[in-house]
Coordinates of C-alpha atoms in Angstrom, one line a residue:
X20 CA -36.4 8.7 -11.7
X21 CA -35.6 7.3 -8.5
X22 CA -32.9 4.6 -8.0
X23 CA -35.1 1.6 -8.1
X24 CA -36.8 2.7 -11.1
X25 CA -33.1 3.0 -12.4
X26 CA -32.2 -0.9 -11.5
X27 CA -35.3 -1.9 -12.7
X28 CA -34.6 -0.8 -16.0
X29 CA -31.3 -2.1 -16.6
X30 CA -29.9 -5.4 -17.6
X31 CA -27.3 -4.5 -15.6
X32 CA -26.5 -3.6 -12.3
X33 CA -26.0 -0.4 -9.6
X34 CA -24.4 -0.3 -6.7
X35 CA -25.0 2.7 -4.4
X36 CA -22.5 3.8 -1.9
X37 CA -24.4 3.0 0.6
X38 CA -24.9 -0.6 -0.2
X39 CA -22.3 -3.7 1.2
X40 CA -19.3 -3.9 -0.9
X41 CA -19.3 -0.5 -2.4
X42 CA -15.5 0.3 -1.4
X43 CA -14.6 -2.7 -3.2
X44 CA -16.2 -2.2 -5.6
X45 CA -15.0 1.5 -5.9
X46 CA -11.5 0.1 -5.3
X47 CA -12.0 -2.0 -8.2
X48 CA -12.9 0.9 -10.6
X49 CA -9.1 1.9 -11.3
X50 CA -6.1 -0.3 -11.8
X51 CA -3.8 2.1 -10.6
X52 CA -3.0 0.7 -6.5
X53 CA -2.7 4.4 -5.9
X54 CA -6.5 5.1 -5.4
X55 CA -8.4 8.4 -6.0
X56 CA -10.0 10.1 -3.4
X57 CA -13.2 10.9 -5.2
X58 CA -16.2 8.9 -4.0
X59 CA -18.7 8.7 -6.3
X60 CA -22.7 8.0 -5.7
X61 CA -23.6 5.1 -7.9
X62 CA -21.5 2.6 -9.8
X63 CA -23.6 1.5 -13.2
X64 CA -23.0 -1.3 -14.5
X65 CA -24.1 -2.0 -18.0
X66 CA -24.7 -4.5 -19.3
X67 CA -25.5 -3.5 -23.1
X68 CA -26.3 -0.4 -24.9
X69 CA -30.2 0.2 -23.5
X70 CA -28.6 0.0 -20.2
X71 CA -26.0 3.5 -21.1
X72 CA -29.2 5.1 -22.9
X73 CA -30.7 4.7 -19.7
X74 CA -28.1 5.6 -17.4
X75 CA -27.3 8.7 -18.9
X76 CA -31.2 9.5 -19.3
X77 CA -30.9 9.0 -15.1
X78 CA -28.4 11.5 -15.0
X79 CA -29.6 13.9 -17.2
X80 CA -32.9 14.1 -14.7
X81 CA -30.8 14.0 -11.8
X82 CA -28.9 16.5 -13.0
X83 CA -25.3 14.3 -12.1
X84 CA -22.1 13.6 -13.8
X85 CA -20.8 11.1 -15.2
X86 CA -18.3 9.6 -15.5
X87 CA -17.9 6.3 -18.5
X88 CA -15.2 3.7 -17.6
X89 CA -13.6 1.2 -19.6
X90 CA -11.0 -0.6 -17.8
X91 CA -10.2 2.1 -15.3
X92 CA -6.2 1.2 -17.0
X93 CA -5.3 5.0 -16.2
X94 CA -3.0 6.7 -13.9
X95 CA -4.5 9.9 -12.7
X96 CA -7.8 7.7 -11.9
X97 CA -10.4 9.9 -14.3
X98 CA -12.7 6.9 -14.4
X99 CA -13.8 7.4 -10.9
X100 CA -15.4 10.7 -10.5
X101 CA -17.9 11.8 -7.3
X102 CA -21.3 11.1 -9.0
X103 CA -22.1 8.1 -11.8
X104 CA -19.3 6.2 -12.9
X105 CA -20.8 4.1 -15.7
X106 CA -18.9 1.1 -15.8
X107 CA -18.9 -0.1 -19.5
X108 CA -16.7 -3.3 -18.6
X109 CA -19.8 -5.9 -20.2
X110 CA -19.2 -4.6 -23.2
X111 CA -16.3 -6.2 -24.9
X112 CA -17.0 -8.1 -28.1
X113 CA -15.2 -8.1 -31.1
X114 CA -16.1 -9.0 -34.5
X115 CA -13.6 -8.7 -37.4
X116 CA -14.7 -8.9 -41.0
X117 CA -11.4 -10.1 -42.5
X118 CA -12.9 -9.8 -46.4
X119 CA -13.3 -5.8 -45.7
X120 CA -10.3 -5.7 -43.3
X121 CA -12.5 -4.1 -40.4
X122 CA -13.3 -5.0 -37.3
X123 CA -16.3 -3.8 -34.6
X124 CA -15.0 -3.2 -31.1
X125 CA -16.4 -2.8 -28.3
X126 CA -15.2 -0.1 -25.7
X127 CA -13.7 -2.8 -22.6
X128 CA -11.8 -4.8 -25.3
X129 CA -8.1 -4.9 -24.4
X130 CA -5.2 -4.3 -26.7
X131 CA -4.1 -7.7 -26.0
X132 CA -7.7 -9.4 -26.3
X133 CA -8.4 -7.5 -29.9
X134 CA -4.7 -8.5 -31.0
X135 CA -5.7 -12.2 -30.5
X136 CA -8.2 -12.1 -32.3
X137 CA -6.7 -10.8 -35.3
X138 CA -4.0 -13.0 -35.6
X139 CA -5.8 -16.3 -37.0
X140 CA -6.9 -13.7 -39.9
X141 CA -3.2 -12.4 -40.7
X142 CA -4.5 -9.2 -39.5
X143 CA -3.0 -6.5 -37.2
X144 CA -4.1 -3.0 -35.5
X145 CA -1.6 0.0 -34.0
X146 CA -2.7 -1.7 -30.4
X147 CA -1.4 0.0 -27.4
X148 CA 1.8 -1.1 -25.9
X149 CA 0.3 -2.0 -22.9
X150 CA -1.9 -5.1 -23.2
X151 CA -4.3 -4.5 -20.1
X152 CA -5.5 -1.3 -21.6
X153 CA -8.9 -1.4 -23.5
X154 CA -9.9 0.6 -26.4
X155 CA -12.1 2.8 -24.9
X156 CA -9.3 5.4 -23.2
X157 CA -6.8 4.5 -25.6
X158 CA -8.9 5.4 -29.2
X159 CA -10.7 8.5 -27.2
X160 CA -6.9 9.7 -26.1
X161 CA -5.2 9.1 -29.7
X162 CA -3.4 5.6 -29.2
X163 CA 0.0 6.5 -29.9
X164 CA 0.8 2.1 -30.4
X165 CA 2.3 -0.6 -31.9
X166 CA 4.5 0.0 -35.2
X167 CA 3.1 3.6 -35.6
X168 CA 5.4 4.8 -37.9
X169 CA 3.9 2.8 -40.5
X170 CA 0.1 2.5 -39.3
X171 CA 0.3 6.0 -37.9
X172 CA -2.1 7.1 -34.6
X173 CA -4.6 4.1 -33.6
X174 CA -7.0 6.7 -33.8
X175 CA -6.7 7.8 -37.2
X176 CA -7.8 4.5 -38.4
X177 CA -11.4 5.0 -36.6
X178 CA -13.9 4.9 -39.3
X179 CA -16.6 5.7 -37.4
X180 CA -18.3 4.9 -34.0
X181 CA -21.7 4.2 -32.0
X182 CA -22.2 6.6 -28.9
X183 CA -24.6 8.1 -26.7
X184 CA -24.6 11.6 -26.3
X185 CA -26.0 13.6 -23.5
X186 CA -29.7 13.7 -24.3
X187 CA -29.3 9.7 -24.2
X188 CA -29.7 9.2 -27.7
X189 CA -27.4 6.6 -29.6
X190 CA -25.6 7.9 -32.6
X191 CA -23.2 7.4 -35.5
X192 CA -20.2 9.2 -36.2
X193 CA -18.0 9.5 -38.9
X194 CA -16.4 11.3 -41.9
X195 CA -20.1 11.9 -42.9
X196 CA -22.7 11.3 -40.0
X197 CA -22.1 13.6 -37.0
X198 CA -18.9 14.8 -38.6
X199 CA -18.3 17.0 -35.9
X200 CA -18.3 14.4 -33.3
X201 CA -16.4 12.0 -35.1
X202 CA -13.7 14.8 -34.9
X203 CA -13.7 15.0 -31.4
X204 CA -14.1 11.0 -30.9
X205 CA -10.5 10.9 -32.4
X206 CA -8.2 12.4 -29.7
X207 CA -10.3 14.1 -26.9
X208 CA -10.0 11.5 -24.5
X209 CA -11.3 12.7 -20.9
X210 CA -12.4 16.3 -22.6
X211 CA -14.8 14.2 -24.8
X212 CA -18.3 14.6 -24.2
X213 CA -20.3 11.3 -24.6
X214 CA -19.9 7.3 -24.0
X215 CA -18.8 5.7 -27.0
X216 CA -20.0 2.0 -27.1
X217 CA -18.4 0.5 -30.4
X218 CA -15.9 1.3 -32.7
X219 CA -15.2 0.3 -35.7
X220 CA -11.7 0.6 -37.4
X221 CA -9.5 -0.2 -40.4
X222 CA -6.9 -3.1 -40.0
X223 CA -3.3 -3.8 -41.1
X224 CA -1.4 -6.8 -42.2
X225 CA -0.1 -8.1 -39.7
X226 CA 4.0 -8.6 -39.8
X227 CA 5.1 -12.4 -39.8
X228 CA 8.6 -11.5 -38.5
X229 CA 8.3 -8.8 -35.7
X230 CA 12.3 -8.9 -34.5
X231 CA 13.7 -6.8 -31.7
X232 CA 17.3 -5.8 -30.5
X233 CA 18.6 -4.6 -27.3
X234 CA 22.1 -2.3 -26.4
X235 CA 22.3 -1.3 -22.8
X236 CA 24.7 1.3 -21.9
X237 CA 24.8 3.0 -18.7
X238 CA 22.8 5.7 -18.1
X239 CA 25.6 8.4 -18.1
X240 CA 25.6 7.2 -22.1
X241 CA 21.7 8.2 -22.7
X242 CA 23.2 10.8 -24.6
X243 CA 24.9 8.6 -27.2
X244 CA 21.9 6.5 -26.9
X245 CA 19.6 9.0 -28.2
X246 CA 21.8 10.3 -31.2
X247 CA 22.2 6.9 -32.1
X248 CA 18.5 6.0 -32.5
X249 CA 17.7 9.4 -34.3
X250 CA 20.6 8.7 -37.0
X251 CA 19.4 5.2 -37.5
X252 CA 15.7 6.3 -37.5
X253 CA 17.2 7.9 -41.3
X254 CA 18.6 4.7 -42.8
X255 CA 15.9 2.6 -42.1
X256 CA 12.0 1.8 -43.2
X257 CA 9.1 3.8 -41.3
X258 CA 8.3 -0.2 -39.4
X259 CA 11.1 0.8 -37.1
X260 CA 10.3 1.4 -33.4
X261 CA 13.1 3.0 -31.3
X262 CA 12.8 3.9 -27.7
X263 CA 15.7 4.5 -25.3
X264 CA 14.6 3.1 -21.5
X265 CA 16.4 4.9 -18.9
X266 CA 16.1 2.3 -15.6
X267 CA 17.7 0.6 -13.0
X268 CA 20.1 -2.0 -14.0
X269 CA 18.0 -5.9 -14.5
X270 CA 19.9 -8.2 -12.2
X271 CA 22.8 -9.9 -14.7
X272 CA 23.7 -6.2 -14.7
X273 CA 23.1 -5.3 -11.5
X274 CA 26.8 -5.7 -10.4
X275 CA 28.0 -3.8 -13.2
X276 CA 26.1 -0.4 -13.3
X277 CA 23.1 1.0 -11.1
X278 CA 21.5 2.6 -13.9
X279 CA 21.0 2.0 -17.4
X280 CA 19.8 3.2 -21.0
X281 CA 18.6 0.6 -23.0
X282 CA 17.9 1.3 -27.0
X283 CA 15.4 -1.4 -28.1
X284 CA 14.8 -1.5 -31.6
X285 CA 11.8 -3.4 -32.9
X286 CA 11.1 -4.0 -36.7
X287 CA 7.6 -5.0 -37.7
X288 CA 9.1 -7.0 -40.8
X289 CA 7.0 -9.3 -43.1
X290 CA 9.9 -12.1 -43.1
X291 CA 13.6 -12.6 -41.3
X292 CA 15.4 -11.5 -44.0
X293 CA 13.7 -8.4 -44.0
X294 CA 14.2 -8.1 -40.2
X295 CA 17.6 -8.9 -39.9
X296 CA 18.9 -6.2 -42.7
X297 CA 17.6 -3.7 -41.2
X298 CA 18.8 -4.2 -37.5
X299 CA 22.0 -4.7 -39.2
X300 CA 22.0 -1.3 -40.6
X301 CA 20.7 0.1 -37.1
X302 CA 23.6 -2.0 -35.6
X303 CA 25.8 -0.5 -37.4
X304 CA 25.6 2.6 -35.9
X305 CA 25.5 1.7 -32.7
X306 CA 28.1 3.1 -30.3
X307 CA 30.8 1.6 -28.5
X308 CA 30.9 0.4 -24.7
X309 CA 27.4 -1.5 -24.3
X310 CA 27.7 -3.9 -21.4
X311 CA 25.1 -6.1 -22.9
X312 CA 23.4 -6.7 -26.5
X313 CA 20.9 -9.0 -27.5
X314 CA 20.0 -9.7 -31.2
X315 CA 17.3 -10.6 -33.3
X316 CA 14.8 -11.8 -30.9
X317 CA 11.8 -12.9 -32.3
X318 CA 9.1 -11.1 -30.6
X319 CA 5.4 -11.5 -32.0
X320 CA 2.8 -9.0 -30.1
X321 CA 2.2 -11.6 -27.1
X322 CA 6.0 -11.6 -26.7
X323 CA 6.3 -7.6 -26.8
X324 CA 3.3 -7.4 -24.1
X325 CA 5.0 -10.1 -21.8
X326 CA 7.9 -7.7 -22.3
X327 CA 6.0 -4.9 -21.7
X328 CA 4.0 -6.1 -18.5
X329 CA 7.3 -6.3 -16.6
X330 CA 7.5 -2.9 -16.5
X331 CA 4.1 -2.2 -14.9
X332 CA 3.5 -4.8 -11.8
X333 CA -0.6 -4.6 -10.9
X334 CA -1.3 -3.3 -7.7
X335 CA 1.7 -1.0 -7.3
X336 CA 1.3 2.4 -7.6
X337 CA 1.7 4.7 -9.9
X338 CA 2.6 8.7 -10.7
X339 CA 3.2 9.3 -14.7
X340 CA 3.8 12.3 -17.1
X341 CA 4.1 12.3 -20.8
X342 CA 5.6 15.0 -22.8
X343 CA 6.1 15.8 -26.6
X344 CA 9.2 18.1 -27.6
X345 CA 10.4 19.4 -30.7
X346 CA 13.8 21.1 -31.5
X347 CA 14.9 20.4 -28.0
X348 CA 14.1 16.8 -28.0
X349 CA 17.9 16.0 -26.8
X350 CA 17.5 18.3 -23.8
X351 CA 14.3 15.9 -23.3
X352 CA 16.1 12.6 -23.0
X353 CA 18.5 13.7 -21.0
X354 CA 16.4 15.9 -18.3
X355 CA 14.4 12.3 -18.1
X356 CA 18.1 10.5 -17.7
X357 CA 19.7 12.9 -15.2
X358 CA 15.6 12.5 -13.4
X359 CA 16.2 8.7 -13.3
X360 CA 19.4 9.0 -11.3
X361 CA 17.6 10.3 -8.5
X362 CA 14.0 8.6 -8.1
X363 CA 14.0 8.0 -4.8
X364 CA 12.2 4.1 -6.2
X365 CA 14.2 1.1 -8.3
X366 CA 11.0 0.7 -9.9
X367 CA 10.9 4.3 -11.3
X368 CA 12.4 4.6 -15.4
X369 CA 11.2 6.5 -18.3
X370 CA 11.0 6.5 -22.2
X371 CA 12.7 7.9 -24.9
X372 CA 10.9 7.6 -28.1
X373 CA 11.7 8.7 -31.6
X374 CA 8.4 10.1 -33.0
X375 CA 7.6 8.4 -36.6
X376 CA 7.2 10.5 -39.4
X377 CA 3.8 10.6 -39.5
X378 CA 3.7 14.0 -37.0
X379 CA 3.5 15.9 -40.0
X380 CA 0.9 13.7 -42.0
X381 CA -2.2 13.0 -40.2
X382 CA -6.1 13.7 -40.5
X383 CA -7.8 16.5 -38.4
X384 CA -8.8 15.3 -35.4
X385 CA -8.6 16.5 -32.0
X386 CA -5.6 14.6 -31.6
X387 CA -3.4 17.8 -32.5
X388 CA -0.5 17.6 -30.2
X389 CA 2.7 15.8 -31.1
X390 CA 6.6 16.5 -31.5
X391 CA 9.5 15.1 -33.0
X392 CA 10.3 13.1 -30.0
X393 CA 8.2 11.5 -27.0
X394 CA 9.2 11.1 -23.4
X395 CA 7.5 9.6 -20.5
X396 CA 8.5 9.1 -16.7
X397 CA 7.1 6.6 -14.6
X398 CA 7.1 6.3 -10.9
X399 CA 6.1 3.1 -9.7
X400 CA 6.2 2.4 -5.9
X401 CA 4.4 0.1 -3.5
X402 CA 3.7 1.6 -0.2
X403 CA 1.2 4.5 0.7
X404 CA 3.9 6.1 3.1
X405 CA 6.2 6.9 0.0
X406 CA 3.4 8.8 -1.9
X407 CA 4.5 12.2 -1.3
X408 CA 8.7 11.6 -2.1
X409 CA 7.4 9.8 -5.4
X410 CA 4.4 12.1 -6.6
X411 CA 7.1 15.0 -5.8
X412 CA 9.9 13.2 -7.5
X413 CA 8.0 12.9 -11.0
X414 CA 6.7 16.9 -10.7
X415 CA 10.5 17.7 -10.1
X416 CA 11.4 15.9 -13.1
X417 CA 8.8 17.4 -15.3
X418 CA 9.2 20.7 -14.6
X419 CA 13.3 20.4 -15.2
X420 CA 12.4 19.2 -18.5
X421 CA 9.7 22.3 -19.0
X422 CA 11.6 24.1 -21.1
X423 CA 11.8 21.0 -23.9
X424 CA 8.5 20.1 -23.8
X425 CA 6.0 21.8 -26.6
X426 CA 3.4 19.4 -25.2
X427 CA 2.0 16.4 -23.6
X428 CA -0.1 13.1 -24.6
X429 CA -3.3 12.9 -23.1
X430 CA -3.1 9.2 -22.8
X431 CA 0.1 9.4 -20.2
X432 CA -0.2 13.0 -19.0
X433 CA -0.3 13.9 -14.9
X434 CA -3.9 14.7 -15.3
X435 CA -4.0 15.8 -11.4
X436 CA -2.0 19.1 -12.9
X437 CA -5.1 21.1 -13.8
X438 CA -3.1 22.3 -16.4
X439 CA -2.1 19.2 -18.3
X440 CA -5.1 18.9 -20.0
X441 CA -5.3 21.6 -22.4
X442 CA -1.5 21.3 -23.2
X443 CA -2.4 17.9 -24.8
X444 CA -4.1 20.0 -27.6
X445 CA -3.3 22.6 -30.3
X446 CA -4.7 26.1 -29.1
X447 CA -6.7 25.3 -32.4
X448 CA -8.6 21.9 -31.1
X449 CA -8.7 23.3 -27.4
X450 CA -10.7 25.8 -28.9
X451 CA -13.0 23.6 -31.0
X452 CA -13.4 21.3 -28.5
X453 CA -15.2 24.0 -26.0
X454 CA -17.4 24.7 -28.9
X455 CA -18.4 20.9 -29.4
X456 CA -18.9 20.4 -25.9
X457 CA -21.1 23.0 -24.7
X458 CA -23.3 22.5 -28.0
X459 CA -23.8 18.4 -27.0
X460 CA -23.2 18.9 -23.5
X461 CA -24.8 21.7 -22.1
X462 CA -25.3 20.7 -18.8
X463 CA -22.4 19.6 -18.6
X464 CA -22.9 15.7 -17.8
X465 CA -19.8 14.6 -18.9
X466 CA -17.7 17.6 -17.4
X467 CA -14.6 15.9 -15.2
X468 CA -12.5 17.5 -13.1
X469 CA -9.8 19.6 -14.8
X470 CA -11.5 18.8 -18.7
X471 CA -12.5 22.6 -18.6
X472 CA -10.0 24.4 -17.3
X473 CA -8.3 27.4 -18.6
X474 CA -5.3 27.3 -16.8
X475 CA -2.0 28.2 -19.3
X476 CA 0.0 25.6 -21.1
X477 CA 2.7 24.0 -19.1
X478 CA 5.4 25.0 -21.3
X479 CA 4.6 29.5 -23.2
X480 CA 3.9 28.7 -26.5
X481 CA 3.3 25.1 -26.1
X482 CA 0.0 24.4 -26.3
X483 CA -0.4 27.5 -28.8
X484 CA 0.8 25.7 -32.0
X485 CA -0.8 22.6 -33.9
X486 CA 1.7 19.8 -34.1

């Protein structure tokens, strides 16, 4: 099929490289200002379902790639691949059935978009924490989200999905159709091996009274920090978020300390009363010296993503690593903290999470790698000239922290570290998912770079036991 016969057979669209406005239009395909250098040969753009049946039916006698994008919301830029990049951002609708508590989603809906929508039903989902990010990476890559402790993974409550599968074909998955797919849908992220165009999921109720604290120490007290959260994380109900963030100081503090740790603890509570007794039992605990402390905010979703998007300032660029760790969690935080006295950028800070209990109670799925505690260190920067002392700052820090980390999450990891990929998996599901993907994907369509590679786990031993 030659490329006209290709256009006229979409709804959609294709732009070629060699057509006016195909660098912006390639510049457009990733959010990250930090550009990959891949350059692929056609950008699809479909416009429903026919039009990715026929796009990968194109590829598959072309004998090209490619590549599916959602919202191009990742850092290592794994939407834009050198071939097809099949641009799925048409398809965002979202239906919810509030009688059977499920709702139909479509791959470009964003955290923030599908949260809206559930709110005039009373209804909630373990959204991401970022709201720009649609549901296509975030599902395929786990979706380790809102109030997880007590809705567990985003990805465990999949109950099945549509997708189209290398031989062009649209198919169901779930516990009972395609049972092996619908294994692999849940957690493979990049390694997966087909275009999922709708999910459709289980929903929570959603928590009237969503209340958040805030003690900032400086950084030099991360380590108090951190014992703090995981003794409170045992007095208190599983709709408890805690995460440390290790940063510059915000400006009323600016004067006071360079650096800071900040515990923010969020309870998804179903009334005030609720909310407040339990930050007062996480208050409780809290050590001495903070320089600031701010109670009981009321923060509904749209107020924790306006939060959030702070943090993460479009069009700057980005570097990020992600890392589960076990026993040596401590030795985590504080490799990230003594990492954030040095980035070389203000903007640079990481995350120190307390993992919910769930880590020991989950579904198979090829989400297999967790730990006990997360971390995650962001470089954020604006100018091309400072790529190197960034991208080199975050490597530094991750390799000091090596010997903690059992792991990474495939939704954060440095995927430009060819061996990142398969330490987001048990040995188990690394395994498994080879299997899967050269029996639906033989010719290796959906093959990015670095989704087959057999280099070693980061860390000996790490990617050789299931979470």
């Amino acid at each position: 099929m030659i490329i006209e016969q290709l256009k006229a057979a979409l709804s959609g669209s294709v732009v070629t490289a060699e057509e006016q406005g195909f660098d912006t239009a390639r510049e457009a395909l990733v959010w990250n200002g930090r550009k990959p250098a891949r350059r692929p040969r056609l950008i699809v753009r479909a416009a429903n379902v026919a039009d990715v049946q026929a796009a990968v039916r194109f590829a598959a006698a072309a004998g090209l790639r490619v590549s599916p994008r959602g919202g191009g919301h990742n850092w290592s830029g794994i939407a834009q691949q050198d071939e097809i990049v099949l641009d799925l951002g048409a398809l965002d609708t979202i239906h919810v059935d509030p009688a059977r508590r499920v709702a139909e989603v479509g791959p470009a809906a964003t955290n923030l978009d599908f949260v809206a929508a559930l709110e005039p039903h009373g209804l909630a989902f373990p959204a991401g924490h970022c709201a720009s990010v649609p549901m296509s990476g975030y599902l395929l890559g786990g979706g380790f989200g809102w109030n997880s402790g007590e809705w567990g993974m985003a990805c465990h409550s999949v109950e099945s999905v549509d997708l189209v599968t290398a031989d062009g074909e649209l198919r169901r998955a779930s516990a009972t159709e395609n049972p092996d797919l619908y294994w692999a849908v849940r957690g493979a992220g990049p390694a997966f091996f087909g275009v999922v165009v709708r999910y459709r999921v289980r929903l929570q109720t959603l928590p009237r009274a969503i209340t958040t604290s805030v003690r900032t120490y400086r950084l030099s007290d991360a380590d108090a920090v951190a014992r703090w959260m995981k003794a409170a994380k045992a007095v208190v109900p599983v709709n408890v978020e805690f995460t440390m963030a290790m940063s510059s100081a915000p400006p009323p503090l600016a004067g006071t300390a360079a650096k800071v740790a900040s515990g923010i603890v969020t309870v998804f509570a179903s009334d005030l009363a609720e909310a407040r007794a339990t930050l007062g039992r996480v208050a409780a605990l809290a050590p001495e010296g903070a320089l600031d402390v701010q109670e009981e905010i009321p923060t509904p979703f749209p107020v924790l993503y306006d939060i959030i998007g702070t943090f993460f300032p479009k069009g700057a660029r980005y570097a990020v690593d992600a890392f589960w760790a076990e026993e040596k969690a401590a030795d985590l935080f504080h490799g990230l903290a003594e990492a954030i006295a040095q980035a070389p950028s203000p903007r640079s800070f990481a995350l120190g999470v307390i993992t919910p209990s769930f880590a020991d109670e989950r579904p198979d799925a090829a989400f297999s790698m967790i730990g006990s505690a997360f971390g995650c260190a962001y470089a954020i920067w604006d100018e091309p000239r400072d790529d190197a002392a960034n991208t080199a700052w975050l490597r530094r820090a991750a390799d000091a922290v090596a010997p903690a980390v059992r792991g990474h999450y495939v939704g954060e990891a440095d995927l430009e570290r060819p061996e990142r990929l398969r330490g987001c998996y048990s040995a188990e599901a690394w395994e498994r998912l080879a299997t899967l993907r050269d029996r639906h994907d033989p010719a290796g369509m959906f093959r990015r770079a670095g989704a087959t590679a057999a280099a070693a786990p980061t860390q000996p031993g790490g990617a050789e036991k299931a979470a």
